[in-house]
Short mmCIF file of C-alpha atoms and ligand atoms in Angstrom, two decimals:
data_model
loop_
_atom_site.label_atom_id
_atom_site.label_comp_id
_atom_site.label_asym_id
_atom_site.label_seq_id
_atom_site.Cartn_x
_atom_site.Cartn_y
_atom_site.Cartn_z
CA MET K 16 99.78 106.72 27.95
CA LYS K 17 98.48 106.84 31.51
CA LYS K 18 96.02 109.63 32.16
CA GLN K 19 96.51 111.36 35.47
CA GLN K 20 93.45 110.85 37.68
CA LYS K 21 92.59 113.58 40.11
CA LYS K 22 91.95 112.58 43.73
CA ARG K 23 88.50 114.14 43.68
CA THR K 24 86.58 115.72 40.86
CA LEU K 25 85.78 119.40 40.91
CA LYS K 26 82.15 118.41 40.49
CA GLU K 27 82.30 116.47 43.75
CA ILE K 28 83.71 119.55 45.44
CA ILE K 29 81.14 122.05 44.20
CA THR K 30 78.24 119.70 44.91
CA SER K 31 79.49 118.57 48.32
CA PRO K 32 77.09 119.27 51.22
CA HIS K 33 79.80 121.26 53.03
CA THR K 34 81.41 124.55 52.15
CA GLU K 35 84.69 123.83 50.40
CA TYR K 36 87.69 126.11 50.02
CA LEU K 37 89.91 126.69 46.99
CA MET K 38 93.08 128.71 47.14
CA GLU K 39 94.85 130.59 44.42
CA ALA K 40 97.97 129.38 42.64
CA HIS K 41 99.69 130.88 39.63
CA ASN K 42 102.32 128.31 38.76
CA ALA K 43 103.19 124.71 39.47
CA ILE K 44 105.16 125.26 42.65
CA SER K 45 102.46 127.39 44.26
CA ALA K 46 99.87 124.81 43.16
CA LYS K 47 101.87 122.07 44.83
CA ILE K 48 102.14 124.04 48.06
CA ILE K 49 98.40 124.74 48.10
CA GLU K 50 97.59 121.10 47.55
CA GLU K 51 99.98 119.93 50.27
CA THR K 52 98.41 122.37 52.70
CA GLY K 53 95.18 120.44 52.36
CA PHE K 54 92.96 122.56 50.12
CA SER K 55 90.29 120.67 48.19
CA GLY K 56 91.33 122.33 44.98
CA ILE K 57 93.06 125.25 43.31
CA TRP K 58 91.89 128.51 41.81
CA ALA K 59 94.15 129.30 38.86
CA SER K 60 93.64 133.03 38.99
CA GLY K 61 93.70 135.20 35.89
CA LEU K 62 94.98 138.11 37.92
CA THR K 63 97.89 136.27 39.52
CA ILE K 64 98.90 134.22 36.46
CA SER K 65 99.06 137.49 34.50
CA SER K 66 100.86 139.51 37.13
CA SER K 67 103.35 136.75 37.89
CA LEU K 68 104.24 136.96 34.20
CA GLY K 69 104.58 140.72 34.59
CA VAL K 70 101.49 141.74 32.64
CA ARG K 71 98.12 143.28 33.49
CA ASP K 72 94.92 141.39 34.17
CA ARG K 73 93.52 142.53 30.82
CA ASN K 74 93.94 139.53 28.55
CA GLU K 75 97.42 140.67 27.65
CA ILE K 76 98.65 137.10 27.50
CA SER K 77 97.05 134.77 25.01
CA TRP K 78 94.76 132.02 26.23
CA THR K 79 97.19 129.39 25.01
CA GLN K 80 99.83 130.93 27.27
CA VAL K 81 97.37 130.60 30.15
CA LEU K 82 96.73 127.03 29.06
CA ASP K 83 100.44 126.22 29.09
CA THR K 84 100.80 127.63 32.60
CA VAL K 85 97.82 125.79 33.96
CA GLU K 86 99.01 122.59 32.34
CA TYR K 87 102.23 122.75 34.40
CA MET K 88 100.05 123.31 37.43
CA THR K 89 97.75 120.37 36.82
CA ASP K 90 100.72 118.12 36.11
CA ALA K 91 102.15 119.01 39.51
CA VAL K 92 99.08 118.21 41.62
CA ASP K 93 96.46 115.55 42.17
CA CYS K 94 93.74 117.94 43.28
CA PRO K 95 91.38 119.61 40.79
CA ILE K 96 92.05 123.03 39.30
CA LEU K 97 89.39 125.57 38.43
CA LEU K 98 90.78 127.97 35.84
CA ASP K 99 89.70 131.57 35.83
CA ALA K 100 89.09 131.80 32.08
CA ASP K 101 88.05 135.48 32.20
CA THR K 102 85.35 136.01 29.55
CA GLY K 103 86.26 132.82 27.68
CA TYR K 104 88.88 134.78 25.69
CA GLY K 105 86.53 135.96 22.95
CA ASP K 106 83.13 134.94 21.66
CA TYR K 107 81.23 131.64 22.01
CA ASN K 108 83.41 130.06 19.35
CA SER K 109 86.69 130.87 21.12
CA PHE K 110 85.16 129.47 24.28
CA ARG K 111 84.27 126.20 22.57
CA ARG K 112 87.91 125.61 21.80
CA VAL K 113 89.02 126.70 25.27
CA VAL K 114 86.69 124.19 26.95
CA LYS K 115 87.85 121.41 24.67
CA LYS K 116 91.53 122.12 25.22
CA LEU K 117 91.20 122.47 28.99
CA GLY K 118 89.44 119.11 29.16
CA GLN K 119 92.08 117.50 27.02
CA ARG K 120 94.82 118.83 29.25
CA ASN K 121 93.28 117.53 32.44
CA ILE K 122 92.10 120.84 33.87
CA SER K 123 88.99 120.16 35.94
CA GLY K 124 86.93 123.20 35.06
CA CYS K 125 86.81 126.85 34.19
CA CYS K 126 84.96 129.94 35.24
CA ILE K 127 83.83 132.63 32.80
CA GLU K 128 82.48 136.04 33.68
CA ASP K 129 79.79 138.09 31.97
CA LYS K 130 82.03 140.96 30.89
CA ILE K 131 83.34 142.03 27.47
CA PHE K 132 86.62 140.81 25.96
CA PRO K 133 89.24 142.07 26.71
CA LYS K 134 88.31 142.11 30.36
CA LYS K 135 89.68 144.23 33.21
CA ASN K 136 90.10 143.12 36.77
CA SER K 137 86.91 143.53 38.84
CA PHE K 138 88.58 145.84 41.32
CA ILE K 139 89.59 148.37 38.67
CA GLY K 140 87.22 151.24 37.88
CA GLU K 141 83.45 151.32 38.17
CA LYS K 142 80.48 150.16 36.12
CA GLN K 143 82.36 147.84 33.80
CA GLU K 144 80.20 146.87 30.87
CA LEU K 145 78.45 143.51 31.08
CA ALA K 146 77.68 141.15 28.24
CA SER K 147 74.01 140.72 27.43
CA VAL K 148 72.30 137.73 29.01
CA ALA K 149 71.54 136.36 25.53
CA GLU K 150 75.14 136.56 24.42
CA PHE K 151 76.52 135.11 27.64
CA THR K 152 74.05 132.22 27.85
CA ALA K 153 74.87 131.32 24.24
CA LYS K 154 78.55 131.26 25.17
CA LEU K 155 77.79 129.04 28.15
CA LYS K 156 75.78 126.64 25.99
CA ALA K 157 78.57 126.47 23.45
CA GLY K 158 80.99 125.65 26.29
CA VAL K 159 78.74 122.97 27.75
CA ASP K 160 78.48 121.34 24.32
CA SER K 161 82.27 121.32 24.01
CA LYS K 162 83.11 119.45 27.22
CA VAL K 163 85.32 116.46 26.51
CA ASN K 164 84.29 114.76 29.73
CA ASP K 165 81.19 114.92 31.90
CA ASP K 166 83.13 115.87 35.00
CA PHE K 167 84.34 119.12 33.47
CA VAL K 168 82.83 122.03 35.40
CA ILE K 169 81.75 125.35 33.92
CA VAL K 170 81.23 128.05 36.52
CA ALA K 171 79.32 131.11 35.34
CA ARG K 172 80.35 134.29 37.10
CA THR K 173 78.19 137.32 37.19
CA GLU K 174 79.68 140.75 37.73
CA ALA K 175 76.26 142.33 38.25
CA LEU K 176 77.07 143.38 41.83
CA ILE K 177 80.58 144.57 40.90
CA SER K 178 79.18 146.73 38.11
CA GLY K 179 76.54 148.18 40.43
CA TRP K 180 73.41 146.54 38.97
CA GLY K 181 72.23 145.20 42.32
CA VAL K 182 71.07 141.88 43.69
CA ASN K 183 67.99 141.48 41.48
CA GLU K 184 69.99 141.75 38.28
CA ALA K 185 72.51 139.30 39.74
CA LEU K 186 69.70 136.85 40.50
CA ARG K 187 68.18 137.23 37.03
CA ARG K 188 71.50 136.53 35.41
CA ALA K 189 72.41 133.65 37.76
CA LYS K 190 69.12 131.89 37.01
CA ALA K 191 69.60 132.27 33.25
CA TYR K 192 73.17 131.02 33.44
CA TYR K 193 72.12 127.99 35.44
CA GLU K 194 69.44 127.24 32.87
CA ALA K 195 72.03 127.54 30.11
CA GLY K 196 73.94 124.67 31.71
CA ALA K 197 76.37 126.26 34.18
CA ASP K 198 77.43 123.83 36.90
CA ALA K 199 77.77 126.63 39.47
CA ILE K 200 77.30 130.38 39.80
CA LEU K 201 80.08 132.61 41.05
CA ILE K 202 78.64 135.76 42.54
CA HIS K 203 81.32 138.38 42.89
CA SER K 204 81.26 141.47 45.09
CA LYS K 205 83.70 144.23 45.95
CA ALA K 206 81.85 145.39 49.05
CA SER K 207 83.77 145.32 52.31
CA HIS K 208 80.97 143.34 53.97
CA ALA K 209 79.09 140.23 52.89
CA ASN K 210 75.56 141.67 53.03
CA GLU K 211 74.80 141.64 49.31
CA ILE K 212 76.33 138.19 48.93
CA LEU K 213 74.29 136.79 51.80
CA GLU K 214 71.14 138.45 50.44
CA PHE K 215 71.84 136.91 47.03
CA CYS K 216 72.22 133.47 48.60
CA GLU K 217 68.99 133.82 50.48
CA LEU K 218 66.99 134.80 47.39
CA PHE K 219 68.66 132.44 44.93
CA ASP K 220 66.11 129.66 44.95
CA THR K 221 67.81 127.61 42.24
CA PRO K 222 69.41 124.23 43.00
CA CYS K 223 72.74 125.50 41.81
CA PRO K 224 75.99 125.62 43.81
CA VAL K 225 77.14 129.16 44.68
CA VAL K 226 80.78 130.16 44.67
CA ILE K 227 82.16 133.35 46.24
CA VAL K 228 85.42 135.31 46.33
CA PRO K 229 85.64 137.21 49.64
CA THR K 230 88.76 139.24 48.77
CA LYS K 231 87.15 142.47 50.00
CA TYR K 232 84.82 141.13 52.68
CA TYR K 233 87.57 139.05 54.25
CA ASN K 234 86.44 139.83 57.78
CA THR K 235 83.28 137.75 57.43
CA PRO K 236 83.55 134.65 59.66
CA PRO K 237 83.55 131.42 57.62
CA GLU K 238 80.52 130.11 59.53
CA ARG K 239 78.38 132.79 57.86
CA PHE K 240 79.24 131.35 54.47
CA GLU K 241 78.58 127.86 55.68
CA GLN K 242 75.20 128.89 57.16
CA ALA K 243 74.31 130.57 53.89
CA GLY K 244 74.84 127.24 52.10
CA ILE K 245 77.70 128.53 50.00
CA SER K 246 79.23 125.70 48.05
CA THR K 247 82.75 126.99 47.53
CA VAL K 248 84.86 129.87 48.82
CA ILE K 249 87.83 131.05 46.77
CA TRP K 250 90.84 132.75 48.36
CA ALA K 251 91.69 134.37 45.07
CA ASN K 252 95.14 135.95 45.15
CA HIS K 253 96.84 135.30 48.46
CA SER K 254 99.65 132.99 47.36
CA LEU K 255 100.98 135.63 45.03
CA ARG K 256 100.51 138.42 47.55
CA ALA K 257 102.30 136.38 50.22
CA SER K 258 105.23 135.63 47.95
CA VAL K 259 105.52 139.23 46.76
CA LYS K 260 105.84 140.38 50.35
CA ALA K 261 108.32 137.61 51.21
CA VAL K 262 110.50 138.35 48.17
CA GLN K 263 110.43 142.10 48.88
CA ASP K 264 111.49 141.57 52.51
CA THR K 265 114.20 139.08 51.58
CA ALA K 266 115.58 141.16 48.73
CA LYS K 267 115.69 144.25 50.95
CA ALA K 268 117.53 142.42 53.74
CA VAL K 269 120.10 140.91 51.37
CA TYR K 270 120.57 144.19 49.54
CA ASN K 271 121.11 146.16 52.74
CA SER K 272 123.44 143.69 54.44
CA LYS K 273 125.27 142.48 51.30
CA SER K 274 124.98 139.09 52.93
CA LEU K 275 122.71 136.06 53.05
CA LEU K 276 123.18 135.77 56.78
CA PRO K 277 120.04 137.65 57.85
CA ILE K 278 117.76 135.60 55.64
CA GLU K 279 119.27 132.14 55.32
CA LYS K 280 117.16 130.73 58.11
CA GLU K 281 114.05 132.59 56.94
CA VAL K 282 113.90 131.21 53.42
CA ALA K 283 112.96 127.68 52.42
CA PRO K 284 115.98 125.38 52.33
CA LEU K 285 117.14 124.21 48.93
CA THR K 286 116.14 120.68 49.86
CA GLU K 287 112.56 121.92 50.04
CA ILE K 288 112.80 123.25 46.47
CA PHE K 289 114.15 119.91 45.30
CA ARG K 290 111.34 118.13 47.13
CA LEU K 291 108.65 120.37 45.64
CA SER K 292 109.97 119.81 42.15
CA GLY K 293 109.93 116.04 42.66
CA GLU K 294 113.66 115.42 42.69
CA HIS K 295 113.21 112.44 45.06
CA GLU K 296 111.49 110.46 42.31
CA MET K 297 114.59 110.49 40.18
CA GLU K 298 116.44 107.89 42.23
CA HIS K 299 113.75 105.35 41.39
CA ILE K 300 113.41 106.60 37.82
CA GLU K 301 117.16 106.50 37.21
CA LYS K 302 117.28 102.95 38.50
CA LYS K 303 114.58 102.02 36.02
CA TYR K 304 115.96 103.68 32.91
CA VAL K 305 119.63 104.56 33.26
CA PRO K 306 121.99 101.64 32.77
CA THR K 307 124.22 101.52 35.81
CA LEU K 308 127.77 102.46 35.13
CA ASP K 309 129.29 99.15 35.82
CA PRO K 310 132.12 99.22 36.75
CA LYS K 311 132.53 102.42 38.71
CA ASN K 312 136.22 102.62 39.53
CA ILE K 313 139.58 101.41 38.38
CA ILE K 314 142.93 100.68 39.98
CA PHE K 315 145.98 100.75 37.71
CA LEU K 316 148.96 98.79 38.92
CA ALA K 317 151.86 100.92 37.73
CA ALA K 318 154.63 100.59 40.29
CA SER K 319 157.31 99.02 38.13
CA ARG K 320 159.94 100.89 36.21
CA GLY K 321 159.99 98.57 33.20
CA GLU K 322 163.68 97.73 33.08
CA TYR K 323 163.51 96.15 29.60
CA LEU K 324 162.93 99.61 28.28
CA LYS K 325 166.34 100.65 29.58
CA ASP K 326 167.04 104.38 29.15
CA MET K 327 163.48 105.14 28.23
CA THR K 328 162.39 104.39 31.78
CA LYS K 329 165.42 105.74 33.56
CA LYS K 330 163.73 108.95 34.59
CA GLN K 331 160.12 107.88 34.48
CA PRO K 332 157.98 104.84 35.16
CA LYS K 333 156.75 102.72 32.30
CA CYS K 334 153.21 104.04 32.53
CA LEU K 335 154.48 107.49 31.54
CA LEU K 336 156.07 106.40 28.27
CA GLU K 337 155.00 108.74 25.55
CA ILE K 338 152.72 107.45 22.85
CA ASN K 339 152.08 109.93 20.06
CA GLY K 340 152.43 113.02 22.22
CA LYS K 341 150.72 111.75 25.36
CA PRO K 342 151.84 109.53 28.24
CA LEU K 343 150.38 106.02 28.23
CA LEU K 344 148.64 106.75 31.55
CA GLN K 345 146.95 109.81 30.05
CA HIS K 346 145.62 107.67 27.17
CA ASN K 347 144.19 105.26 29.72
CA ILE K 348 142.72 107.95 32.00
CA GLN K 349 140.94 109.59 29.08
CA ARG K 350 139.63 106.33 27.71
CA PHE K 351 138.17 105.13 30.98
CA ARG K 352 136.72 108.55 31.79
CA ASN K 353 134.98 108.54 28.44
CA LYS K 354 133.30 105.31 29.51
CA GLY K 355 132.04 106.96 32.71
CA ILE K 356 134.67 105.47 35.01
CA LEU K 357 135.68 108.61 36.83
CA ASP K 358 137.19 107.21 39.99
CA ILE K 359 140.74 106.36 39.04
CA SER K 360 143.54 105.18 41.34
CA VAL K 361 147.09 104.43 40.29
CA VAL K 362 149.45 102.47 42.49
CA SER K 363 152.83 104.00 41.75
CA GLY K 364 156.32 102.97 42.84
CA TYR K 365 159.24 103.92 40.61
CA ALA K 366 159.47 107.74 40.35
CA SER K 367 156.08 107.87 41.98
CA GLN K 368 156.03 111.64 42.43
CA GLN K 369 155.83 112.03 38.65
CA LEU K 370 152.27 110.81 38.82
CA ASP K 371 151.22 113.60 41.19
CA LYS K 372 150.43 115.93 38.31
CA PHE K 373 147.70 113.65 36.97
CA ASP K 374 144.17 114.17 38.14
CA VAL K 375 143.94 110.71 39.73
CA ARG K 376 144.44 109.17 43.16
CA ASN K 377 148.18 108.46 43.34
CA ILE K 378 148.70 105.66 45.86
CA LYS K 379 152.39 105.13 46.52
CA ASN K 380 153.91 101.72 47.14
CA ASP K 381 157.18 102.84 48.68
CA SER K 382 158.45 99.25 48.91
CA TYR K 383 157.87 98.60 45.21
CA GLU K 384 161.42 97.30 44.72
CA SER K 385 161.01 94.47 47.18
CA THR K 386 157.31 93.69 46.71
CA GLY K 387 155.05 92.34 43.99
CA GLU K 388 151.73 93.22 42.37
CA CYS K 389 149.57 91.80 45.15
CA TYR K 390 151.34 94.03 47.62
CA SER K 391 150.71 97.01 45.31
CA LEU K 392 147.05 96.11 44.96
CA ASN K 393 146.81 95.82 48.71
CA CYS K 394 148.10 99.39 49.03
CA ALA K 395 144.87 100.37 47.23
CA ILE K 396 142.64 98.01 49.21
CA ASP K 397 140.34 100.85 50.29
CA GLN K 398 139.64 101.56 46.63
CA LEU K 399 138.78 97.94 45.99
CA ARG K 400 135.03 98.25 46.08
CA GLU K 401 132.14 96.50 44.38
CA SER K 402 132.64 96.55 40.65
CA THR K 403 136.27 97.64 40.52
CA ILE K 404 138.54 97.11 37.56
CA VAL K 405 142.14 96.17 38.19
CA CYS K 406 144.38 96.85 35.22
CA TYR K 407 148.10 96.70 34.56
CA GLY K 408 149.38 100.23 34.06
CA ASP K 409 151.33 99.21 30.96
CA LEU K 410 148.30 97.94 29.04
CA LEU K 411 146.88 99.84 26.13
CA LEU K 412 143.35 98.70 25.33
CA ASP K 413 141.26 99.07 22.22
CA GLU K 414 137.98 100.92 22.46
CA HIS K 415 135.94 97.72 22.01
CA ILE K 416 137.45 96.18 25.14
CA LEU K 417 136.41 99.18 27.19
CA THR K 418 132.90 98.96 25.80
CA GLU K 419 132.87 95.30 26.81
CA LEU K 420 133.91 96.28 30.34
CA ALA K 421 131.23 98.91 30.72
CA LYS K 422 128.30 96.82 29.62
CA ASP K 423 129.27 93.57 31.26
CA GLU K 424 126.75 92.49 33.91
CA THR K 425 127.34 89.31 35.81
CA ASP K 426 126.69 87.43 39.00
CA ALA K 427 130.24 86.04 38.95
CA ASP K 428 132.77 86.93 41.68
CA ILE K 429 135.40 88.12 39.29
CA VAL K 430 135.65 88.65 35.56
CA LEU K 431 138.88 87.79 33.76
CA TYR K 432 139.61 89.12 30.29
CA ILE K 433 141.26 86.33 28.37
CA ASP K 434 142.89 86.54 24.98
CA LYS K 435 142.04 83.36 23.13
CA SER K 436 145.61 83.00 21.88
CA ASN K 437 147.96 80.71 23.76
CA GLU K 438 151.03 81.99 22.02
CA LYS K 439 153.60 83.23 24.47
CA ILE K 440 154.18 86.98 24.32
CA GLU K 441 157.59 88.15 25.38
CA ASN K 442 157.57 89.54 28.94
CA HIS K 443 153.80 89.61 29.20
CA LYS K 444 152.97 88.84 32.82
CA GLY K 445 149.42 87.48 32.47
CA CYS K 446 148.86 83.82 33.28
CA PHE K 447 147.63 81.12 30.88
CA VAL K 448 144.30 79.62 31.82
CA ARG K 449 141.90 76.79 31.10
CA CYS K 450 138.23 77.61 30.86
CA SER K 451 134.94 75.70 30.88
CA SER K 452 135.09 75.86 27.09
CA ALA K 453 137.44 77.13 24.43
CA PHE K 454 136.69 80.33 22.56
CA SER K 455 134.07 79.81 19.90
CA PRO K 456 132.78 82.27 17.36
CA ASN K 457 129.40 80.54 17.79
CA PRO K 458 127.70 82.47 20.57
CA PHE K 459 125.29 79.60 21.31
CA LYS K 460 128.03 77.17 22.17
CA ASP K 461 128.87 78.33 25.68
CA SER K 462 127.61 81.82 26.18
CA SER K 463 129.04 82.14 29.67
CA PRO K 464 132.39 80.40 29.86
CA LYS K 465 134.18 80.31 33.21
CA VAL K 466 137.87 80.41 33.93
CA LYS K 467 138.71 77.17 35.71
CA SER K 468 142.44 77.01 36.41
CA VAL K 469 145.81 78.55 35.80
CA VAL K 470 148.01 76.51 33.45
CA ASN K 471 151.68 76.02 33.99
CA GLU K 472 153.84 78.28 31.80
CA ASP K 473 155.59 75.21 30.33
CA ASN K 474 152.39 73.63 29.15
CA THR K 475 150.57 76.39 27.39
CA LYS K 476 149.35 74.10 24.62
CA ASN K 477 146.58 73.01 27.03
CA ALA K 478 145.56 76.58 27.70
CA HIS K 479 142.44 78.15 26.29
CA GLY K 480 144.05 81.55 26.40
CA GLN K 481 145.96 84.03 28.46
CA TRP K 482 144.88 86.65 30.94
CA ILE K 483 145.71 90.07 29.51
CA GLY K 484 146.23 91.91 32.78
CA LEU K 485 142.70 93.17 33.23
CA LEU K 486 140.12 91.92 35.71
CA LYS K 487 136.99 93.04 37.40
CA VAL K 488 136.02 92.39 41.00
CA THR K 489 132.25 92.33 41.40
CA GLU K 490 130.13 92.99 44.47
CA ASN K 491 129.75 89.22 44.96
CA GLY K 492 133.46 88.56 44.94
CA LEU K 493 134.70 91.58 46.82
CA ASP K 494 135.09 90.09 50.30
CA ASN K 495 136.69 86.94 48.97
CA VAL K 496 139.20 88.86 46.85
CA LYS K 497 140.11 91.17 49.71
CA SER K 498 140.65 88.41 52.25
CA THR K 499 142.59 86.25 49.77
CA LEU K 500 144.79 89.20 48.93
CA THR K 501 145.54 89.83 52.59
CA ARG K 502 146.40 86.18 53.15
CA ILE K 503 148.63 85.99 50.10
CA ILE K 504 150.77 88.97 50.96
CA ALA K 505 151.09 87.84 54.57
CA ASP K 506 152.78 84.73 53.09
CA ASN K 507 154.65 86.30 50.22
CA LYS K 508 155.20 89.99 49.65
CA ASN K 509 156.33 89.26 46.11
CA ALA K 510 153.17 87.49 45.02
CA SER K 511 151.85 88.44 41.58
CA ILE K 512 148.26 88.91 40.41
CA ASN K 513 148.69 85.54 38.67
CA ASP K 514 149.17 84.05 42.16
CA LEU K 515 146.01 85.80 43.34
CA ILE K 516 144.03 84.44 40.38
CA ASP K 517 145.48 80.96 40.93
CA THR K 518 144.55 80.95 44.62
CA LEU K 519 141.05 82.29 43.95
CA LEU K 520 140.42 79.67 41.27
CA LYS K 521 141.72 76.88 43.52
CA ASN K 522 139.29 78.06 46.17
CA GLY K 523 136.43 77.73 43.71
CA VAL K 524 135.77 81.36 42.89
CA HIS K 525 133.21 81.94 40.15
CA ALA K 526 135.38 83.59 37.48
CA LYS K 527 133.61 84.66 34.36
CA CYS K 528 135.74 84.44 31.22
CA VAL K 529 135.41 87.20 28.63
CA TYR K 530 137.24 86.05 25.53
CA LEU K 531 139.13 88.62 23.49
CA ASN K 532 140.78 88.33 20.17
CA GLY K 533 143.60 90.85 20.33
CA GLY K 534 142.93 94.55 20.79
CA TRP K 535 145.45 95.05 23.58
CA ILE K 536 149.15 95.70 23.94
CA ASP K 537 151.18 95.07 27.05
CA ILE K 538 154.08 97.49 26.70
CA ASN K 539 157.21 95.82 27.93
CA THR K 540 159.76 96.40 25.21
CA ALA K 541 160.77 99.09 22.74
CA ILE K 542 159.08 97.03 20.03
CA ASP K 543 155.81 96.99 22.00
CA LEU K 544 156.06 100.75 22.32
CA GLU K 545 156.57 101.24 18.61
CA PHE K 546 153.65 98.94 17.91
CA ALA K 547 151.48 100.92 20.36
CA LYS K 548 152.40 104.17 18.55
CA TYR K 549 151.64 102.62 15.20
CA SER K 550 148.26 101.22 16.24
CA GLU K 551 147.24 104.44 18.02
CA ALA K 552 148.13 106.48 14.92
CA LYS K 553 146.00 104.12 12.88
CA THR K 554 142.93 104.48 15.09
CA ALA K 555 143.32 108.22 15.79
C1 LIG X 13 91.12 136.53 39.72
O1 LIG X 13 91.65 136.04 40.69
O2 LIG X 13 91.70 136.76 38.67
C2 LIG X 13 89.70 136.90 39.79
C3 LIG X 13 89.15 137.30 41.07
O3 LIG X 13 89.08 136.94 38.77
S1 LIG X 13 89.22 138.99 41.12
O4 LIG X 13 90.57 139.40 41.05
O5 LIG X 13 88.58 139.33 42.36
O6 LIG X 13 88.47 139.51 39.98
MG1 LIG X 14 90.19 136.99 37.11
#
């Protein structure tokens, strides 16, 4: 498995000679936005992760729930994340496991503060109790010993100023934490000016990076921090606060107007949400892993009445003959849809309006009585696209033939489905053909036979088989098939698909032969229909 490498390590950031800036995020989408804005890294804030989950900043969620959240965040970005790990979620032993797990999950570092578990947010109440230096340094040491990689950063945060112990106590603690192995010291303050922070920086004569959180002394110009040699500034909660305000304003406007009109232009477009969640990658990923649905669309040629069926097709076309409670066309529609071929056209002629009720494209050949199959196919020429199946509307195909169709990949121009039998079938319209080799059960013999020529009806003994009434036009052959079709019907409006195949083969088209051994019925007579009912009942 490939391990995600961060663009820069958190260690590089905290030890850089310039002041660096981290901004808060509380979930993956906010992390992504912060990274794209250009921030060196992300502060995964305990306060905002908790409150975005609707709970208080008092260790109300478990540390594994924090870990899960921050894992989504780190997966979404290439910049490092510093997790606010509160007090380490317990004693030194809990912290050992936290450090190990964070490292394993590709979080760049964590910050722990010298308060007592369960902690409270620094801006709540006064004089919060601090952990002893001995206890906290032991916890730090245990964390340092549990790092799973050397780049993992442990920031030690002292709340000495927050709890009112003054700069000297903060310095004493910071020095001890550094000596215990902390990679940086976070000195926190809730004063509205930066005086105590700047004083701390001046007196802190330890070669240890200093991190600050100017939530309350926000009016200090950034140059002051830079002059003071501060390593890293954290904007600790502003993504959440910005989104809370934006959601409140939007919700209010929609609620009051009962309309999206006032806000539609103010909110991020949906395309932006798709972009942030990485939707664009799917096109490439789908190409790599999802087998293309080949073919994509089908044209049924179903214009004829089917006069051999006499009264049965007096009021309806042949493709609507009922087979075990369902019209033949419905059987076909369902079967092809199940194979992912959703784009279905039917060229109708006799009683064409009866096909309107089906959920397919009904293309009417109004001259069906005086024209042939090529003319019908030409009526659907706009639907003849790369990888299109053309199928007689009176064919009923076994499941295995459809599976064959769906998986078949080829660089041929057309694919012809050929039954290996050369026995004449009464009224079946498909032509007899010769191929580059006869059907063989030995797959090594000729694994890609080609159809070479159409054989005269009177000489079928020479044929390798007969075309069943099913073909596929591939991307390679599309232009050739279309132009040949146009030429043929300009000459002869009654031309059949056999004529089209014959002309294409004579012109040297590359026609792949897929041999079949039964598994299809061309319904032309009452006997065919009974046989179709019988075989459907058997497979149902
Ligand atoms: C946080 O963002 O959760 C912090 C910073 O710890 S503060 O809220 O200032 O304590
Ligand atoms: Mg916090």
